[in-house]
Each structure stands twice: as structure tokens, then as C-alpha cells.
């Protein structure tokens, strides 16, 4: 097996710049509108663990390969969702509602 073949699965193509900006804008707007709620330390660790084991993650930059978000920021936002179907993150409750 060649070295290139062995590392082929480590490369995940990034979404377009437009798609990344669209995702970031949507997530940031929801986060700000809700009052900037962040997840617990436990939920944050669970989210990053889920992302680390995901085939879509760009491990070199810790970016989501589906939406392009920087995971260390997005995983802290209680209003954010994992874009994978089904979601890899547990549902968060904000003020008694999703």
C-alpha cells in the first residue's frame, strides 16, 4: 500500500466559502438572539469527542467538513446543531424549549 493511499481518508474537502459564511452567519445570529447561551463543560467535551470521531471533520484545522465551522467555537454554542444527519450532538434545551 502506498503512503498516499494510506492517508487518503484523512482529507476532507471543505465547503465553499459562501457555504461557510452562510452557516456561520446563521449559527451566530441564533446564538446572539438567544442571549449567547453556552453548553456545560461536559456537553462541550461530548460534542468535541463526537466531532473527533466523525468522518466529516477536518482534523488538521478542527473544522466541520459539512458546514465549515470551527468546532472549538461552534461546540460551545447551546443553540448550534451538528449538521450531520442524524445529529451527533444531543439535543439542548433552552428556556424549556429546543
XYZ file of N, CA, C and O in Angstrom, residues 9-10 12 27 39 42-77 80-90:
208
model
N -7.933 8.870 3.279
C -9.154 9.105 4.047
C -9.012 10.231 5.075
O -9.973 10.610 5.712
N -7.809 10.796 5.233
C -7.619 11.900 6.171
C -8.042 13.238 5.570
O -8.255 14.198 6.290
N -10.577 15.724 3.939
C -12.000 16.010 3.791
C -12.098 17.354 3.090
O -11.533 18.341 3.541
N -25.623 30.436 12.481
C -25.319 29.990 13.842
C -25.100 31.174 14.774
O -25.593 31.194 15.900
N -22.973 25.728 26.335
C -23.226 24.396 26.882
C -22.374 24.192 28.132
O -21.422 24.929 28.386
N -19.281 19.474 30.334
C -19.481 18.065 29.969
C -20.034 17.931 28.557
O -19.579 17.099 27.775
N -21.045 18.752 28.244
C -21.626 18.713 26.897
C -20.605 19.152 25.846
O -20.549 18.594 24.746
N -19.802 20.153 26.184
C -18.751 20.621 25.265
C -17.776 19.488 24.962
O -17.460 19.227 23.798
N -17.341 18.783 25.993
C -16.416 17.658 25.803
C -17.068 16.552 24.970
O -16.420 15.980 24.080
N -18.339 16.259 25.233
C -19.063 15.237 24.456
C -19.162 15.634 22.985
O -18.992 14.796 22.098
N -19.451 16.894 22.736
C -19.566 17.365 21.351
C -18.227 17.244 20.626
O -18.177 16.764 19.492
N -17.154 17.679 21.267
C -15.839 17.579 20.613
C -15.438 16.128 20.395
O -14.833 15.795 19.371
N -15.766 15.245 21.338
C -15.493 13.816 21.158
C -16.243 13.274 19.950
O -15.697 12.513 19.154
N -17.509 13.669 19.816
C -18.318 13.224 18.670
C -17.712 13.740 17.369
O -17.632 13.009 16.371
N -17.257 14.980 17.374
C -16.662 15.568 16.166
C -15.340 14.882 15.814
O -15.060 14.632 14.639
N -14.545 14.592 16.814
C -13.238 13.969 16.581
C -13.381 12.613 15.905
O -12.554 12.234 15.088
N -14.455 11.899 16.231
C -14.650 10.571 15.638
C -15.461 10.602 14.336
O -15.706 9.569 13.726
N -15.872 11.787 13.899
C -16.692 11.933 12.695
C -15.830 11.896 11.430
O -14.765 12.507 11.380
N -16.331 11.238 10.404
C -15.598 11.151 9.136
C -15.601 12.457 8.358
O -14.846 12.639 7.419
N -16.451 13.402 8.756
C -16.534 14.681 8.047
C -15.583 15.743 8.597
O -15.402 16.776 7.968
N -15.015 15.522 9.772
C -14.194 16.549 10.409
C -12.858 16.717 9.679
O -12.276 15.752 9.194
N -12.425 17.960 9.579
C -11.094 18.271 9.051
C -10.182 18.377 10.268
O -10.082 19.436 10.896
N -9.557 17.264 10.621
C -8.824 17.180 11.879
C -7.662 18.162 11.974
O -7.380 18.681 13.048
N -7.011 18.445 10.873
C -5.866 19.348 10.908
C -6.259 20.722 11.434
O -5.506 21.351 12.185
N -7.445 21.205 11.063
C -7.898 22.534 11.463
C -9.073 22.488 12.445
O -9.581 23.537 12.836
N -9.531 21.287 12.803
C -10.698 21.078 13.655
C -11.894 21.895 13.149
O -12.522 22.663 13.864
N -12.182 21.683 11.861
C -13.333 22.311 11.222
C -14.294 21.225 10.780
O -13.883 20.138 10.409
N -15.560 21.553 10.794
C -16.571 20.635 10.293
C -16.507 20.623 8.774
O -16.522 21.672 8.136
N -16.420 19.448 8.199
C -16.364 19.321 6.752
C -17.711 19.508 6.078
O -17.789 19.655 4.863
N -18.785 19.529 6.865
C -20.122 19.736 6.291
C -20.504 21.210 6.240
O -21.054 21.673 5.252
N -20.209 21.938 7.321
C -20.602 23.354 7.357
C -19.412 24.304 7.349
O -19.577 25.485 7.069
N -18.231 23.815 7.679
C -17.029 24.642 7.676
C -16.776 25.394 8.974
O -15.817 26.151 9.077
N -17.622 25.205 9.979
C -17.457 25.923 11.248
C -16.245 25.416 12.020
O -15.898 24.238 11.951
N -15.631 26.333 12.780
C -14.541 25.985 13.681
C -15.169 25.321 14.895
O -15.972 25.929 15.611
N -14.807 24.066 15.132
C -15.503 23.281 16.137
C -15.319 23.779 17.563
O -16.229 23.658 18.372
N -14.159 24.349 17.885
C -13.963 24.809 19.262
C -14.919 25.945 19.618
O -15.205 26.167 20.783
N -15.445 26.653 18.618
C -16.417 27.714 18.868
C -17.849 27.198 18.764
O -18.668 27.429 19.646
N -18.128 26.498 17.680
C -19.493 26.026 17.446
C -19.956 25.066 18.545
O -21.097 25.135 18.978
N -19.073 24.216 19.021
C -19.450 23.233 20.039
C -19.842 23.883 21.361
O -20.533 23.274 22.169
N -19.430 25.117 21.594
C -19.790 25.830 22.825
C -21.176 26.453 22.759
O -21.789 26.720 23.780
N -21.673 26.685 21.564
C -22.962 27.360 21.403
C -24.114 26.396 21.666
O -24.292 25.418 20.955
N -26.397 25.793 18.679
C -25.866 25.163 17.465
C -26.213 23.680 17.406
O -26.348 23.013 18.433
N -26.347 23.204 16.197
C -26.619 21.784 15.946
C -25.517 21.200 15.084
O -24.897 21.905 14.278
N -25.310 19.919 15.213
C -24.419 19.190 14.315
C -25.135 19.077 12.968
O -26.302 18.686 12.918
N -24.459 19.399 11.863
C -25.133 19.352 10.563
C -25.273 17.943 9.981
O -25.944 17.765 8.966
N -24.661 16.953 10.620
C -24.759 15.585 10.107
C -26.169 15.056 10.370
O -26.857 15.492 11.288
N -26.608 14.142 9.541
C -27.927 13.530 9.688
C -27.755 12.044 9.943
O -27.214 11.352 9.101
N -28.149 11.529 11.086
C -28.686 12.211 12.253
C -27.585 12.983 12.983
O -26.402 12.685 12.850
N -28.018 13.939 13.781
C -27.082 14.774 14.533
C -26.241 13.917 15.477
O -26.731 12.962 16.072
N -24.983 14.262 15.622
C -24.078 13.556 16.527
C -24.097 14.179 17.920
O -23.479 13.664 18.836
N -24.771 15.318 18.077
C -24.836 16.010 19.357
C -26.204 15.816 19.981
O -27.224 15.823 19.286
N -26.230 15.680 21.313
C -27.524 15.558 21.975
C -28.258 16.887 21.926
O -27.652 17.960 21.860
